[in-house]
Short mmCIF file of C-alpha atoms in Angstrom, two decimals:
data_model
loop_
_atom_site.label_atom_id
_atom_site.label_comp_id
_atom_site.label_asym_id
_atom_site.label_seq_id
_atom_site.Cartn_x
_atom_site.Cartn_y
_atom_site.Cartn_z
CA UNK A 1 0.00 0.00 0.00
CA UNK A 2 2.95 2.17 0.41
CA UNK A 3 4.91 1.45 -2.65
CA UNK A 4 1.92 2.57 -5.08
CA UNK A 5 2.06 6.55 -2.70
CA UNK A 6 5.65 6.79 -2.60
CA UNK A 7 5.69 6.33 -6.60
CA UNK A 8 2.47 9.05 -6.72
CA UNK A 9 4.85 11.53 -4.98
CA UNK A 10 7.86 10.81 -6.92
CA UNK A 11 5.96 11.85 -10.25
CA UNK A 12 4.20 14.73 -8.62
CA UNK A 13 8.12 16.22 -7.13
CA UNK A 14 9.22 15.08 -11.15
CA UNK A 15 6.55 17.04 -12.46
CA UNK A 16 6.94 20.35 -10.33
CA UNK A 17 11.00 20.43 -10.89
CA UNK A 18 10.24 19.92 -14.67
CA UNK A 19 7.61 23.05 -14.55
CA UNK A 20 9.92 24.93 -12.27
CA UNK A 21 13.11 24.90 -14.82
CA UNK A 22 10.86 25.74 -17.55
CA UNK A 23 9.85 28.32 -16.17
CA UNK A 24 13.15 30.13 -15.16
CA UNK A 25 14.09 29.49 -18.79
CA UNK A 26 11.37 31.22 -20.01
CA UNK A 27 11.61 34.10 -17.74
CA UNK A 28 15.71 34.48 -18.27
CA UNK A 29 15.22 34.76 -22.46
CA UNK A 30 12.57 37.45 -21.34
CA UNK A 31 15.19 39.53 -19.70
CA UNK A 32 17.70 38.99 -21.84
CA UNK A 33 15.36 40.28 -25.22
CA UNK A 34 15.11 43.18 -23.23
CA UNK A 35 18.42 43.86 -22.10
CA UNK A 36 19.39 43.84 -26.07
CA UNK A 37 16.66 46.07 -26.96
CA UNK A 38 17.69 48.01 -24.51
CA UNK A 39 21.24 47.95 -25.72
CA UNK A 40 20.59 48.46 -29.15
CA UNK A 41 18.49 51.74 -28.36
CA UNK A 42 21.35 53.10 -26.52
CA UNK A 43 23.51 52.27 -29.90
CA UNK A 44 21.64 53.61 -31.66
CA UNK A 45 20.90 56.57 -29.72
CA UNK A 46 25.21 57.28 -29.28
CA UNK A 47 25.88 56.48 -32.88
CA UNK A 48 23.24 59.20 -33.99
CA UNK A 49 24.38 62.14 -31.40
CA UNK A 50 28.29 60.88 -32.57
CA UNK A 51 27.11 61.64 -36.57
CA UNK A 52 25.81 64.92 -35.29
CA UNK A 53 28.25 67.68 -34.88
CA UNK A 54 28.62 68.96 -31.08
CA UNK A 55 27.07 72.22 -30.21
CA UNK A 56 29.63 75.53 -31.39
CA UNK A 57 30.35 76.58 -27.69
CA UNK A 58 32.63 79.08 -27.27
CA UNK A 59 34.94 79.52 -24.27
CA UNK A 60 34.47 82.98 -22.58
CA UNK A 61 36.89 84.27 -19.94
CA UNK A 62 35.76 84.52 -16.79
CA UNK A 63 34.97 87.61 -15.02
CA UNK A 64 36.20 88.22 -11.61
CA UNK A 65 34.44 90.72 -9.23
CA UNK A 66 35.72 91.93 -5.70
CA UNK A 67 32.88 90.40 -3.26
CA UNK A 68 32.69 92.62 -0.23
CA UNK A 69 30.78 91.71 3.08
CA UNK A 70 29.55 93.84 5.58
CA UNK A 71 27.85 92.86 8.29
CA UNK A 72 25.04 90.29 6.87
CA UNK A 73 25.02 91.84 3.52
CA UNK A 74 26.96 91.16 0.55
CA UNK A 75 27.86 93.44 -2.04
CA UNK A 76 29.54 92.51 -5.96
CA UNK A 77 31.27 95.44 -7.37
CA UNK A 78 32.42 95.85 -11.02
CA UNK A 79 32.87 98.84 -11.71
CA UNK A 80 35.82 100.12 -9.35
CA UNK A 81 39.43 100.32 -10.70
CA UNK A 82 40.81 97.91 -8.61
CA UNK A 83 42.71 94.77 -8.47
CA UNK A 84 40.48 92.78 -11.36
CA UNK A 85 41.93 95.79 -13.40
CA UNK A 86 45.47 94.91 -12.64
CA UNK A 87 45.26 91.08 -13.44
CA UNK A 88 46.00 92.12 -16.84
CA UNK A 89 49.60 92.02 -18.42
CA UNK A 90 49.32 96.22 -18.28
CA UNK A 91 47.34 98.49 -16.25
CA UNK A 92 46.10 101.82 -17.63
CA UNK A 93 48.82 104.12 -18.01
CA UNK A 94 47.37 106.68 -18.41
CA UNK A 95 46.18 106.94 -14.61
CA UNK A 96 48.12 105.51 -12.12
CA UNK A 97 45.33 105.84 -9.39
CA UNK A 98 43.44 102.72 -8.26
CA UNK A 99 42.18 102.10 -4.73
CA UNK A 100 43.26 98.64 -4.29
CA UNK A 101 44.12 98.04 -0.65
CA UNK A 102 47.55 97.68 0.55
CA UNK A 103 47.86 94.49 1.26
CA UNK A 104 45.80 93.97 -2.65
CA UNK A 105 48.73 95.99 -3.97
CA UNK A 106 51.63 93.80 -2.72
CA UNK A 107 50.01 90.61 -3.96
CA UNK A 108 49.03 91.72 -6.87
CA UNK A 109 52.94 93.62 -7.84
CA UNK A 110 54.35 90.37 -5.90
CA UNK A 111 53.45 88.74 -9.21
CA UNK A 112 56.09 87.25 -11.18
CA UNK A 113 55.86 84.87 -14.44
CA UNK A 114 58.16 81.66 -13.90
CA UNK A 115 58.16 81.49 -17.62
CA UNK A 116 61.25 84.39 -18.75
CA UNK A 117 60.50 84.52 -22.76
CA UNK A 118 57.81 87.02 -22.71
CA UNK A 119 54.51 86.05 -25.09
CA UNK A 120 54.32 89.55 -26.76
CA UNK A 121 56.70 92.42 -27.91
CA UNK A 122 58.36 93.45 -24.82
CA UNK A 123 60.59 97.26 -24.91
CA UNK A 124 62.05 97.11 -21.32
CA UNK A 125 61.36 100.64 -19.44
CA UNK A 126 62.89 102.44 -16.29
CA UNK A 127 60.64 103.47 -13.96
CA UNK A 128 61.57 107.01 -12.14
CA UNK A 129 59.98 106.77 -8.69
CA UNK A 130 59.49 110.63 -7.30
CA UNK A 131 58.97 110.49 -3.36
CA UNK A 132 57.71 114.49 -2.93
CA UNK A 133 55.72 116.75 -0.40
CA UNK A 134 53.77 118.00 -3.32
CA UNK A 135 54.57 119.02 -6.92
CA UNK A 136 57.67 117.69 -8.69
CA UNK A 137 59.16 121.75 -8.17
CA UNK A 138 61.39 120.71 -11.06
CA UNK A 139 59.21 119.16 -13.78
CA UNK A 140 59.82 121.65 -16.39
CA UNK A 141 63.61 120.11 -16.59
CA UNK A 142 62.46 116.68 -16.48
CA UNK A 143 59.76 117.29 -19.20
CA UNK A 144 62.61 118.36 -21.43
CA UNK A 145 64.86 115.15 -20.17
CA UNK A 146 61.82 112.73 -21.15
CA UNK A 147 60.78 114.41 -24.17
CA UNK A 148 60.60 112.11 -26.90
CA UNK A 149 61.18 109.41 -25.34
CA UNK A 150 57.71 107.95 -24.98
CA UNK A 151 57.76 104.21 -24.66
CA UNK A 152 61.09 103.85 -22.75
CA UNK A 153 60.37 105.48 -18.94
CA UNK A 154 57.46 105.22 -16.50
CA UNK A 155 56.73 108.21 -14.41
CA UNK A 156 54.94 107.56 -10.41
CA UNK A 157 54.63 110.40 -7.56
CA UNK A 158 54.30 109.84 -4.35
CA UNK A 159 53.11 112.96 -2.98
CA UNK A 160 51.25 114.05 0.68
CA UNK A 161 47.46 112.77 0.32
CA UNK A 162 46.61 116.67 1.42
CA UNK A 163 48.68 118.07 -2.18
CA UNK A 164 45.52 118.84 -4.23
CA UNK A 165 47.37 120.83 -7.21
CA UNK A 166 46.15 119.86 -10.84
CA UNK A 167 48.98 118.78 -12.85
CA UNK A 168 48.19 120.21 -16.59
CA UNK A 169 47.05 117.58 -19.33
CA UNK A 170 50.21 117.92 -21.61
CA UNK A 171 52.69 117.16 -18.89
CA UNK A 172 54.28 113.74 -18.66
CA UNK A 173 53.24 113.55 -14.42
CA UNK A 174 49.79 114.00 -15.30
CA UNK A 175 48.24 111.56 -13.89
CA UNK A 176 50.89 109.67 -12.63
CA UNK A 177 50.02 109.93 -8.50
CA UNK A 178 49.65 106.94 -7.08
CA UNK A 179 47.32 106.67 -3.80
CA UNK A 180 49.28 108.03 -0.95
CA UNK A 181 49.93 108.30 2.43
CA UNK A 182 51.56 110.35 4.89
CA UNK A 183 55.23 110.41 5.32
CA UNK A 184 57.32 112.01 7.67
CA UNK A 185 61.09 112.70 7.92
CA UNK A 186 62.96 109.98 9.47
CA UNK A 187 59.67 107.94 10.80
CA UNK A 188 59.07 104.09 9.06
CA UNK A 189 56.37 105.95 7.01
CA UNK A 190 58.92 106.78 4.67
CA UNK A 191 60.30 103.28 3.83
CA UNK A 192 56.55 101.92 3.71
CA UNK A 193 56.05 104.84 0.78
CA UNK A 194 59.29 103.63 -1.23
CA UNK A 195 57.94 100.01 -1.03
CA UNK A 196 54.81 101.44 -2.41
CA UNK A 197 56.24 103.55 -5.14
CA UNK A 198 58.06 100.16 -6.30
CA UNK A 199 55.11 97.93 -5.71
CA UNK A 200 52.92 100.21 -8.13
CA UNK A 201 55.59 99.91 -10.69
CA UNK A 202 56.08 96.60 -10.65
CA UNK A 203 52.17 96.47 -11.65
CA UNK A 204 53.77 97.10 -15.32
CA UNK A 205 55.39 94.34 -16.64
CA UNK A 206 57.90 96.72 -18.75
CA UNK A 207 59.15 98.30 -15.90
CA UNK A 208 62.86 96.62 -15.66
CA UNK A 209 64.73 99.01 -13.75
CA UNK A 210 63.29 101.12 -10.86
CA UNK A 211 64.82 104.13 -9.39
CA UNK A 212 63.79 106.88 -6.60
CA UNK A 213 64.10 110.25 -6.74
CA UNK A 214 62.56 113.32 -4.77
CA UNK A 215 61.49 116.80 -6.26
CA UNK A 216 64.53 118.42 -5.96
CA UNK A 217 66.44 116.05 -8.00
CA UNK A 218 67.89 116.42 -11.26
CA UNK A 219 69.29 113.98 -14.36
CA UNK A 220 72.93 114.64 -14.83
CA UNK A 221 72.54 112.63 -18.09
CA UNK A 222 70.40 113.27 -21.35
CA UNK A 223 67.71 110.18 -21.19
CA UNK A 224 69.73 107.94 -23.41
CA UNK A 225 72.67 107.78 -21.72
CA UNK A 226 70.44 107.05 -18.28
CA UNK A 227 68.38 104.50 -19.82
CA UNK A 228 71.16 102.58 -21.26
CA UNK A 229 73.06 102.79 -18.28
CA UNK A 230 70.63 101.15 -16.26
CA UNK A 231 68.78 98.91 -18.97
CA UNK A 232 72.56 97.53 -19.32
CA UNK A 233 73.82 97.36 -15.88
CA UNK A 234 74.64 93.92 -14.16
CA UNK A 235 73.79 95.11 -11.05
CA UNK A 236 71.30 96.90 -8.76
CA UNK A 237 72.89 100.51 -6.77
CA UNK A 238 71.96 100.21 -3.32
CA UNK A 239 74.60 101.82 -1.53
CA UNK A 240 75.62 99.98 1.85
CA UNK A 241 78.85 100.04 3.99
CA UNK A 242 79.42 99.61 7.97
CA UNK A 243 79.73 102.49 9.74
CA UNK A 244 81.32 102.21 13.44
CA UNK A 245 80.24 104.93 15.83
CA UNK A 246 76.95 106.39 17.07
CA UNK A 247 75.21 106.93 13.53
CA UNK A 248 76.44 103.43 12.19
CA UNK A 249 76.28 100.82 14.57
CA UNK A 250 75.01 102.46 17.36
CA UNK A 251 71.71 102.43 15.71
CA UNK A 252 71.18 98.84 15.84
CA UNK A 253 68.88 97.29 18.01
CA UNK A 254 69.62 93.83 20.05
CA UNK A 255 65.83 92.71 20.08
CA UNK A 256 66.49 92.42 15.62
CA UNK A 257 68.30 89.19 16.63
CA UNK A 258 68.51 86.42 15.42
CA UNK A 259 66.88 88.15 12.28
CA UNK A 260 69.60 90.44 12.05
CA UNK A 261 72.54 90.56 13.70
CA UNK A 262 75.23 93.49 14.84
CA UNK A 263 77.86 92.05 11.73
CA UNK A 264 74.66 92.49 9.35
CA UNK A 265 74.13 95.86 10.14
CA UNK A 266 74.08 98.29 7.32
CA UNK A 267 74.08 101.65 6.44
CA UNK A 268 73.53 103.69 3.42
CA UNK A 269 71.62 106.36 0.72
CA UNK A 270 67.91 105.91 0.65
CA UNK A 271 68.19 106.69 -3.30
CA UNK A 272 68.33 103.40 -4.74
CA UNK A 273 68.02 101.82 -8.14
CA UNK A 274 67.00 98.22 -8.85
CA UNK A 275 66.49 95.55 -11.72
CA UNK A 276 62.74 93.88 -11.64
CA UNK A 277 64.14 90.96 -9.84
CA UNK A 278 65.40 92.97 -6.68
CA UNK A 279 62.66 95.23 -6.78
CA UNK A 280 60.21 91.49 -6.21
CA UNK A 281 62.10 90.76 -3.36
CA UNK A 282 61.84 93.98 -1.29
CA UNK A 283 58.17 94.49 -1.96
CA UNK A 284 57.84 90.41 -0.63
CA UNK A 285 59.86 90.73 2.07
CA UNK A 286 57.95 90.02 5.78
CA UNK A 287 61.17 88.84 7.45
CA UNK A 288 63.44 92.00 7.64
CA UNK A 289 60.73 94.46 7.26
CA UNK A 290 58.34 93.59 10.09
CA UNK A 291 61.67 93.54 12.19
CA UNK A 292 62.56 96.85 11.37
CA UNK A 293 59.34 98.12 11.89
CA UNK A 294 59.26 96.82 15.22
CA UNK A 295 62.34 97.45 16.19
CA UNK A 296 64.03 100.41 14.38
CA UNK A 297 62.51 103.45 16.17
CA UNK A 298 63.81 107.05 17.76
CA UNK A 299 67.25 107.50 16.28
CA UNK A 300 67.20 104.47 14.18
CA UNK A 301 66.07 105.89 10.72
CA UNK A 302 65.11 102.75 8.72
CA UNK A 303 65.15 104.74 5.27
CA UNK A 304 68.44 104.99 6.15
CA UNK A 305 69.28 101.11 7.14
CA UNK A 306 66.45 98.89 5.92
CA UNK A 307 67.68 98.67 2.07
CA UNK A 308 71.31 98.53 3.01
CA UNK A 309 70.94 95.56 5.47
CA UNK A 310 68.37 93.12 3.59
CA UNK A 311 70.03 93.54 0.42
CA UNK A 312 73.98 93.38 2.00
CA UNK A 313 72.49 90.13 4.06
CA UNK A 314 70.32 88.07 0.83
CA UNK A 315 71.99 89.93 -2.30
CA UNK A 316 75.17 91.77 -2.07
CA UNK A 317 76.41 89.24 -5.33
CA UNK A 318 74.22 91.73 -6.95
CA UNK A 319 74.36 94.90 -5.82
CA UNK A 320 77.20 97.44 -6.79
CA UNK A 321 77.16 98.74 -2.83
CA UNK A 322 76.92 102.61 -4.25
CA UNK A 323 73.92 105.06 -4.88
CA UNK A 324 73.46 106.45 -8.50
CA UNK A 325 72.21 109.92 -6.75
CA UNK A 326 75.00 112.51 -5.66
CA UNK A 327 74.14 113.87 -2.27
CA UNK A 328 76.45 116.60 -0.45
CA UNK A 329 77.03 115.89 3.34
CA UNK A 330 80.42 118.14 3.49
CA UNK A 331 78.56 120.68 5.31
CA UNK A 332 77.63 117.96 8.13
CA UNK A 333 74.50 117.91 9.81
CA UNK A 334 71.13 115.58 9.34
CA UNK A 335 70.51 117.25 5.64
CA UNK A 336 72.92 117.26 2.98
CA UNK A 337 73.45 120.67 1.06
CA UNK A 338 71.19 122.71 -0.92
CA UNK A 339 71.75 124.23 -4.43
CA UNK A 340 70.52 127.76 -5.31
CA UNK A 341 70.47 129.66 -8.23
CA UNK A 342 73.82 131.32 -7.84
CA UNK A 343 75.72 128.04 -7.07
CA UNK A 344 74.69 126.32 -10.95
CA UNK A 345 77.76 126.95 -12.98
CA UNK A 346 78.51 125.08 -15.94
CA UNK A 347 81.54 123.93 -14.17
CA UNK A 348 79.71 122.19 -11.39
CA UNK A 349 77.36 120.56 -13.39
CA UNK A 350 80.57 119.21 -15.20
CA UNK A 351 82.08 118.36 -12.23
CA UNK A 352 79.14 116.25 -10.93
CA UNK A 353 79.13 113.97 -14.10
CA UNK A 354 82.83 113.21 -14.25
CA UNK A 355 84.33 113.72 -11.31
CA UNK A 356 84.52 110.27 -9.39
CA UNK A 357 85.58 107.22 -10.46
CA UNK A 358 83.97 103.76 -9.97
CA UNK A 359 83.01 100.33 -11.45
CA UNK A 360 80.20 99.59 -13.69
CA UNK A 361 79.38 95.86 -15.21
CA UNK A 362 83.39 95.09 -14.21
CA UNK A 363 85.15 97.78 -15.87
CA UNK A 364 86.06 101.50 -14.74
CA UNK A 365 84.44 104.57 -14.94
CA UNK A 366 84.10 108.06 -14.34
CA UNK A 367 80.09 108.26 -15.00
CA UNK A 368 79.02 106.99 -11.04
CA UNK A 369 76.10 109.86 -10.80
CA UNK A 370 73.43 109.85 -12.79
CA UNK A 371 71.49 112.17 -10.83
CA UNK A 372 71.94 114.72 -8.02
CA UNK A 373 70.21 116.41 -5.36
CA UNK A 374 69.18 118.98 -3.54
CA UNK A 375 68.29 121.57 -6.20
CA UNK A 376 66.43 124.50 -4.75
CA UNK A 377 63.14 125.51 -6.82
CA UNK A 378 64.76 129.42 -7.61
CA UNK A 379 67.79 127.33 -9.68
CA UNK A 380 65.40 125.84 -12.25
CA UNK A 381 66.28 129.06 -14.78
CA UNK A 382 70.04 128.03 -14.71
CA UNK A 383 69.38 124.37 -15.16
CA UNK A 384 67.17 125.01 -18.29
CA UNK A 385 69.70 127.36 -19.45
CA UNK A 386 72.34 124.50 -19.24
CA UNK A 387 70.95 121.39 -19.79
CA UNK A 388 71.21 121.78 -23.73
CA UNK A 389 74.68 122.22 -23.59
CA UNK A 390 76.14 120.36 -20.46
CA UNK A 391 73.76 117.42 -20.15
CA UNK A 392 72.90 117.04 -23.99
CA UNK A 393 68.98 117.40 -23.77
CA UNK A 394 67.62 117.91 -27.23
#
């Protein structure tokens, strides 16, 4: 009686395996006809957008705006002439105002391609840094030293915020303030206004060489012999030398150390020239400067040290260790001489430009000044007089 039920559920377990493989075979060739129509859309589909040519998008540069927040509210402005406007290879040069920030201007001028071969028509210039009160008292003899000369020079002033003379149209230092503070005589102000005069110069990527000058300074040169005699030079003209004694050494500060120390110590002419590279590296510099602004104060003038020390300590393989400017001190005293009318004699002047002797790019000379100071605002007549015939101006 067993034998005939144990057979009945053999065929029945027979019978529900057979239906149950059927079955998945049925459903797998289901999913796979639709996987491969599937498929063949999506073939079909790529192979017709690959026929068609892509969409004619064209790239556009991006524009940057200066986001400013105050408070809970957030303001985009594009129409300032700020630091978006001095991204570009060139500013405007035909106004040298902006009102970029300090700390916008360093970063920006602290700029420098890593890439030397330029991708455009470069014409190196030099780039005459005046550090004035107020007007350049003397422009009417530099208009005649830069007259023709367009291309070659860069012109920025550096003048007391409060100076609110117009400078006419057709002269070459129209337009050419740059935003300024106040300086006084022998206070850090006036370092922090020659690292802005070269930090606003360095915004132009022609400026090569950089040199400072105040109002009552005068060329000693016609502008070709300058310009190739810095455009040429080796080497920057920061003068520098140790000085024993109360107005040398006795100046230094022990709190500098270990930034500087006594052996470092420097001291020299404030009126410098500089190649681009140089020129980088001052308007950089944290290190030496936030340690002579803390620490050169009272009788330590840092006009008179800063320049002299950092460059003596990081890059005395390039500097010449003399100042391009002639200054008389034989009169002692914290001023150097002044020049008046009476004292401009064509002898002078010739003395000035010949009268030393000195090294430039390895070889001697008797050119060493290119420039002089301090001219008196009543000599002007006498230097116009001369300048066609003693300093070659055209």
């Amino acid at each position: 009686m067993h034998l005939p039920n144990l057979f009945s559920y053999f065929v029945i377990f027979g019978f529900g395996v057979a239906l149950g493989i059927a079955l998945s075979f049925h459903l797998k060739n289901i999913s796979l006809f639709s996987f491969d129509d599937q498929l063949h859309q999506l073939s079909s589909s790529s192979s017709s957008s690959s026929s068609s040519p892509p969409p004619n998008i064209q790239p556009s540069s991006p524009t940057l705006h200066l986001v400013t927040t105050t408070g809970n509210q957030t303001t985009v402005n594009t129409t300032r002439t700020g630091l978006n406007d001095y991204v570009s290879l060139r500013p405007n040069n035909n106004n040298a105002m902006h009102d970029m920030t300090e700390e916008e201007l360093l970063w920006r001028a602290s700029m420098a391609p890593r890439i030397h071969e330029y991708p455009f028509k470069r014409v190196p210039k030099v780039a005459f840094l005046f550090l004035t009160r107020g007007a350049v008292t003397l422009a009417p003899l530099w208009e005649k030293f830069f007259h023709g000369h367009e291309g070659l020079y860069s012109i920025y002033v550096h003048s007391s915020p409060s100076f609110n003379e117009t400078v006419p149209q057709s002269s070459v230092f129209h337009g050419r303030r740059i935003p300024s503070k106040e300086v006084q005589w022998g206070k850090f102000s006036m370092l922090e206004a020659e690292r802005r005069l070269l930090a606003n110069a360095l915004l132009d990527i022609t400026n090569q060489r950089f040199v400072l000058l105040s109002e009552s300074c005068i060329p000693l040169f016609n502008f070709s012999t300058i310009y190739n005699y810095l455009i040429n030079s080796s080497k920057a003209f920061v003068e520098a030398y140790d000085l024993p004694g109360p107005v040398g050494r006795g100046r230094y500060n022990r709190r500098m150390r270990p930034v500087i120390r006594l052996e470092q110590w420097r001291k020299g002419s404030q009126w410098f020239e500089m190649d681009r590279a140089l020129a980088l590296e001052v308007i950089s510099d944290k290190k030496y400067f936030v340690t002579f602004k803390r620490h050169c104060k009272a009788s330590c003038y840092a006009d008179e040290h800063y320049l002299p020390t950092f460059v003596s300590a990081k890059f005395w393989k390039r500097n010449s260790n003399r100042s391009l400017t002639w200054v008389d001190w034989s009169k002692g005293g914290p001023h150097p001489a002044k020049f008046q009318r009476r004292d401009v004699t064509i002898e002078f002047l010739k003395r000035l430009r010949s009268g030393s002797h000195c090294e430039y790019n390895g070889k001697r000379t008797n050119i060493c000044f290119l420039f002089a100071r301090k001219f008196l605002p009543n000599a002007l007549d006498r230097l116009l007089r001369f300048a066609p015939k003693v300093m070659g101006f055209n």
